[in-house]
Coordinates of C-alpha atoms in Angstrom, one line a residue:
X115 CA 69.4 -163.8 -1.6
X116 CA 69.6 -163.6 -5.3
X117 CA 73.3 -165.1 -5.0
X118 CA 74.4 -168.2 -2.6
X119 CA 76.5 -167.2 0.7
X120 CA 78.3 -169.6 2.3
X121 CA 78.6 -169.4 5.9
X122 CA 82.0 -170.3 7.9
X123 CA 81.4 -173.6 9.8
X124 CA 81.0 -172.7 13.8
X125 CA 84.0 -175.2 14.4
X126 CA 86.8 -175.6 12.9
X127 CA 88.3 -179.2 13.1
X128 CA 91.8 -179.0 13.5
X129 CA 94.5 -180.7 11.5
X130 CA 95.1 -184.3 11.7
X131 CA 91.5 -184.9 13.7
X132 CA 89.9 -189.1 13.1
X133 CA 93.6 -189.7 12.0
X134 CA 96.5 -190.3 14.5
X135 CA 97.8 -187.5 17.5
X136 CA 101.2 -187.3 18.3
X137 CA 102.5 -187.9 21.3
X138 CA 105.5 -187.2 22.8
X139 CA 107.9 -190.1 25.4
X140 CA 108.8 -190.0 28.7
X141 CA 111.9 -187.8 28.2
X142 CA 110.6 -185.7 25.3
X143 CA 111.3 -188.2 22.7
X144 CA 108.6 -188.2 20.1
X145 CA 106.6 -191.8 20.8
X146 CA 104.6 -193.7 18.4
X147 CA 101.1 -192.5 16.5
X148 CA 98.8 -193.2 18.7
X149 CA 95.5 -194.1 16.8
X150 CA 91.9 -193.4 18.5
X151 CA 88.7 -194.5 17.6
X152 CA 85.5 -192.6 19.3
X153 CA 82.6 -194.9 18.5
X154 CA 79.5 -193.0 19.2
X155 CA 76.1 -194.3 20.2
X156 CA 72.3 -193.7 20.1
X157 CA 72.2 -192.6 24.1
X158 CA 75.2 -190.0 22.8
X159 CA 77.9 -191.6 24.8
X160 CA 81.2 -192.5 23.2
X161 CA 83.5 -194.8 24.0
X162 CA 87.3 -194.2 23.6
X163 CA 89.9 -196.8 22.2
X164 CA 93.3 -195.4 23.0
X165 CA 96.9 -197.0 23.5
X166 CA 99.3 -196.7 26.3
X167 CA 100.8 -193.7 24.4
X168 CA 97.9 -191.1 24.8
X169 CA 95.8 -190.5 28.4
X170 CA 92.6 -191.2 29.4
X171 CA 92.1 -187.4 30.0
X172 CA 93.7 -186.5 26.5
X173 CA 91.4 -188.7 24.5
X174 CA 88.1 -188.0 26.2
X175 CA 88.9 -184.4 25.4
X176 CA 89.5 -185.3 21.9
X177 CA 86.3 -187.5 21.4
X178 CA 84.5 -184.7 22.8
X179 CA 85.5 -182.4 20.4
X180 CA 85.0 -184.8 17.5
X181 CA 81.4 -185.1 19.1
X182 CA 80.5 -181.6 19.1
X183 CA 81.5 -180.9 15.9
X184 CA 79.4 -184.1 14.8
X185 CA 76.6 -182.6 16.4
X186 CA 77.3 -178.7 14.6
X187 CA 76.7 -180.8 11.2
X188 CA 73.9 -182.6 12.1
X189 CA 72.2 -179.3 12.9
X190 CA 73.5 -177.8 9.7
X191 CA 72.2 -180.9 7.7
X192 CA 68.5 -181.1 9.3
X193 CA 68.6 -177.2 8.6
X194 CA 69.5 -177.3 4.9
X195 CA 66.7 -181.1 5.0
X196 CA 63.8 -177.8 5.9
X197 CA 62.5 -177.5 9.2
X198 CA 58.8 -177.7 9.9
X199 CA 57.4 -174.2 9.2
X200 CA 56.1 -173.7 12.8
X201 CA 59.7 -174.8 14.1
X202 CA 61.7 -172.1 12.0
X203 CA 63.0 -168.6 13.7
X204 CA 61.5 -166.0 12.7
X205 CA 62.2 -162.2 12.9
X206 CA 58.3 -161.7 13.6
X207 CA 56.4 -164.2 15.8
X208 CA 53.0 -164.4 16.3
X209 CA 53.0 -161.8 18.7
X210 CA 54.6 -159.2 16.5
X211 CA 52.7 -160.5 13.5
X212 CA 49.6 -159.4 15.6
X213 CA 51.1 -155.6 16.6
X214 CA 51.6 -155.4 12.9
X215 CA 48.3 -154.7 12.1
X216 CA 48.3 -151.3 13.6
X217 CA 52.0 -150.3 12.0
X218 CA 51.1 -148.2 9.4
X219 CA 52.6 -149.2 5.7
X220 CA 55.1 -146.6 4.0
X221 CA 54.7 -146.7 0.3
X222 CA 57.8 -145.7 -2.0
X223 CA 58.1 -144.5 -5.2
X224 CA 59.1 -147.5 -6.5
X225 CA 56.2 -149.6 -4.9
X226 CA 58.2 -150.9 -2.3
X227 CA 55.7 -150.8 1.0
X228 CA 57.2 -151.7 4.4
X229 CA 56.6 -151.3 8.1
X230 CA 58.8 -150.7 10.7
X231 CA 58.5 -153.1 13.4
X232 CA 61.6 -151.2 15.5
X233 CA 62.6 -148.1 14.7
X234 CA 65.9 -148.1 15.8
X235 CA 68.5 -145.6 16.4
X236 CA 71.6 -144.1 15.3
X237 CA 72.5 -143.6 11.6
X238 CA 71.3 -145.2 8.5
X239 CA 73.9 -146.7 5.7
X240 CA 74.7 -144.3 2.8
X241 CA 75.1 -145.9 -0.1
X242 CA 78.4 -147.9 -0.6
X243 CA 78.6 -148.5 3.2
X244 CA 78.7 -152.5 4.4
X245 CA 75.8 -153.7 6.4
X246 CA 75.3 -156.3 8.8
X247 CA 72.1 -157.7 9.2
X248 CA 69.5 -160.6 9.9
X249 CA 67.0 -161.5 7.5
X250 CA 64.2 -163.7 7.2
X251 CA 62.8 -163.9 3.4
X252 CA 59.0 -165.6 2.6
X253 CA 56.5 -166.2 -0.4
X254 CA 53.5 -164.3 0.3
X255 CA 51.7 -167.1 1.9
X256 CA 54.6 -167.2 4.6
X257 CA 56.3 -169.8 4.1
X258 CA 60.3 -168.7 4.0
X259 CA 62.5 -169.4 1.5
X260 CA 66.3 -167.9 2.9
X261 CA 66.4 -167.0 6.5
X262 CA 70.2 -166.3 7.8
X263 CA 69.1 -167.0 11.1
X264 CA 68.8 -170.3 10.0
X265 CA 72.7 -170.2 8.6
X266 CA 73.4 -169.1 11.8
X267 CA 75.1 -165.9 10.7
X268 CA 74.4 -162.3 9.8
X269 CA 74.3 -161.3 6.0
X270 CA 76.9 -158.8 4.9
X271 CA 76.5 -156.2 1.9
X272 CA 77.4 -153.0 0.8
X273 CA 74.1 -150.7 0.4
X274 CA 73.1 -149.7 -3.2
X275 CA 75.7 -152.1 -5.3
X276 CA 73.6 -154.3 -6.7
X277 CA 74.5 -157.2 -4.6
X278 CA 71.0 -158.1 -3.1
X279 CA 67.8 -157.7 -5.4
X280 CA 66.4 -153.8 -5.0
X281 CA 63.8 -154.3 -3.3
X282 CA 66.2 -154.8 -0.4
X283 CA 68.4 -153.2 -1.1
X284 CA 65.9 -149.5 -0.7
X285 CA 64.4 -150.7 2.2
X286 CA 67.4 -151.1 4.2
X287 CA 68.9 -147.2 3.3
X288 CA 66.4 -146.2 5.1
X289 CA 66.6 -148.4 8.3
X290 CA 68.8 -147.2 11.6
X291 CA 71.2 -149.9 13.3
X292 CA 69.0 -151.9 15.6
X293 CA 65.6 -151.2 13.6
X294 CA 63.7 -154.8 12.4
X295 CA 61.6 -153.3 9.4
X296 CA 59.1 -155.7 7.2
X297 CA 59.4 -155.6 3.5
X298 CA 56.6 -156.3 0.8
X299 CA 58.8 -156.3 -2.5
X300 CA 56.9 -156.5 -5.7
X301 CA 57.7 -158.8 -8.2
X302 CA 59.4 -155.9 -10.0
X303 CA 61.7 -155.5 -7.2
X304 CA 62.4 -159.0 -6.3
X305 CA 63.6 -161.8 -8.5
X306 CA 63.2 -161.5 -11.9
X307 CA 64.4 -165.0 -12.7
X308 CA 62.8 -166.6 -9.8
X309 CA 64.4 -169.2 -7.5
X310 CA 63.9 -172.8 -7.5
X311 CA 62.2 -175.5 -4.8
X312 CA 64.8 -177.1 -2.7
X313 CA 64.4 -179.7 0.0
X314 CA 61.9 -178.1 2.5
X315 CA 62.5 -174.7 0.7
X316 CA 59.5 -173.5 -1.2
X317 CA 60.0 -172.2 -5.4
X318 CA 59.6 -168.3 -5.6
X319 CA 58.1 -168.0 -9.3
X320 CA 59.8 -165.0 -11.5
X321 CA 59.1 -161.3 -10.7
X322 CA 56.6 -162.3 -7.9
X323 CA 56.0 -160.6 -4.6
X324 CA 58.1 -161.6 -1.4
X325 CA 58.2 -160.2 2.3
X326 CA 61.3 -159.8 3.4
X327 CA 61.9 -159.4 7.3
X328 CA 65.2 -157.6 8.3
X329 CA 67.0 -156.9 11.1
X330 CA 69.7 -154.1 11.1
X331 CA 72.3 -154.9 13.5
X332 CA 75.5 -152.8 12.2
X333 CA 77.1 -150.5 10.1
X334 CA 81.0 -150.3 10.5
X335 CA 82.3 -147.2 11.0
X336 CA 79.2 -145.7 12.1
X337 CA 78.7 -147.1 15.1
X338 CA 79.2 -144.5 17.5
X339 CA 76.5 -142.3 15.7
X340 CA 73.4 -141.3 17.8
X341 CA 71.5 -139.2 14.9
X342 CA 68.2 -139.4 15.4

């Protein structure tokens, strides 16, 4: 995308976690801060250093929490580190890569070319409308650049604003919800100031070609729509 999205976090710690729980007495008395320490270890076990104040139960519960949210970042680290190519989701695998062949290519106006992988039903987004959708965005050799599957979130924009380069943003006005369409952008219609390497992330040079795979999964407040 030609601007940054963050995506929200899958978990969301709550307050006061790796710091101290409170814990109530015997007769409803508030009772000391009880401090824990979950020490993980390479087999994934943790062990759990608690005081008299807090149950076994309760802090096993919390250290599992603490570990799953460990494990949400590690994911969203090795993500952002690049994955090998071959290990990356794709929109299109190898067999729809090979039923490509015999999808014939729509030319626009504007030299926009695409193929429609799945049709898709319903309506498609007049302009203005926001869009939900998956995308998976590659140099011409293959090799992606942005994917949102890998952020592990759809991609929201309104249609025909100017928030997503226009090469994009035409190819999806045309889509219906549910349709996965492939786009070959020219440079023209892509990014004119290019986009820099990052770490397992290949450079897209300015104004040159990209493919753009995209997945049309919603348009809110036309959902209920069956045009065909």
């Amino acid at each position: 995308m030609a601007n940054a999205v963050a995506m929200a976090s899958l978990v969301t710690m709550p307050a006061g976690l790796n710091t101290s729980t409170l814990q109530r007495g015997r007769h409803g008395s508030p009772a000391v801060l009880s401090p824990i320490r979950c020490v993980g270890s390479s087999s994934g076990e943790a062990r759990v250093d608690v005081s008299s104040a807090m149950n076994r139960r309760e802090a096993i519960g919390f250290c599992g929490l603490a570990a799953a949210y460990s494990l949400i970042t590690n994911v969203e680290k090795a993500n952002a580190a690049g994955l090998p190519e071959e290990e990356k989701a794709r929109l299109c695998d190898p067999e729809c890569e090979k039923e490509l062949e015999n999808i014939p290519t729509i030319t626009t106006a504007s030299g926009l070319q695409y193929k429609d992988i799945v049709v898709g039903k319903g309506a498609s987004p007049p302009i203005g409308y926001q869009v939900y959708a998956h995308y998976v965005a590659m140099i011409p050799n293959g090799k992606i650049f942005d994917s949102s599957l890998e952020k592990g979130s759809a991609y929201t924009f309104r249609v025909g604003s100017g928030q997503v380069i226009k090469g994009l943003d035409e190819g999806v006005l045309t889509m219906k919800i549910g349709g996965k369409r492939r786009l070959y952008i020219p440079g023209e219609l892509a990014f004119p100031k290019g986009l820099g390497a990052a770490a397992g992330r290949p450079r897209v040079p300015p104004s040159s070609p990209v493919i753009f795979d995209v997945n049309l999964l919603l348009i809110p407040g036309l959902e209920d729509l069956d045009e065909e």
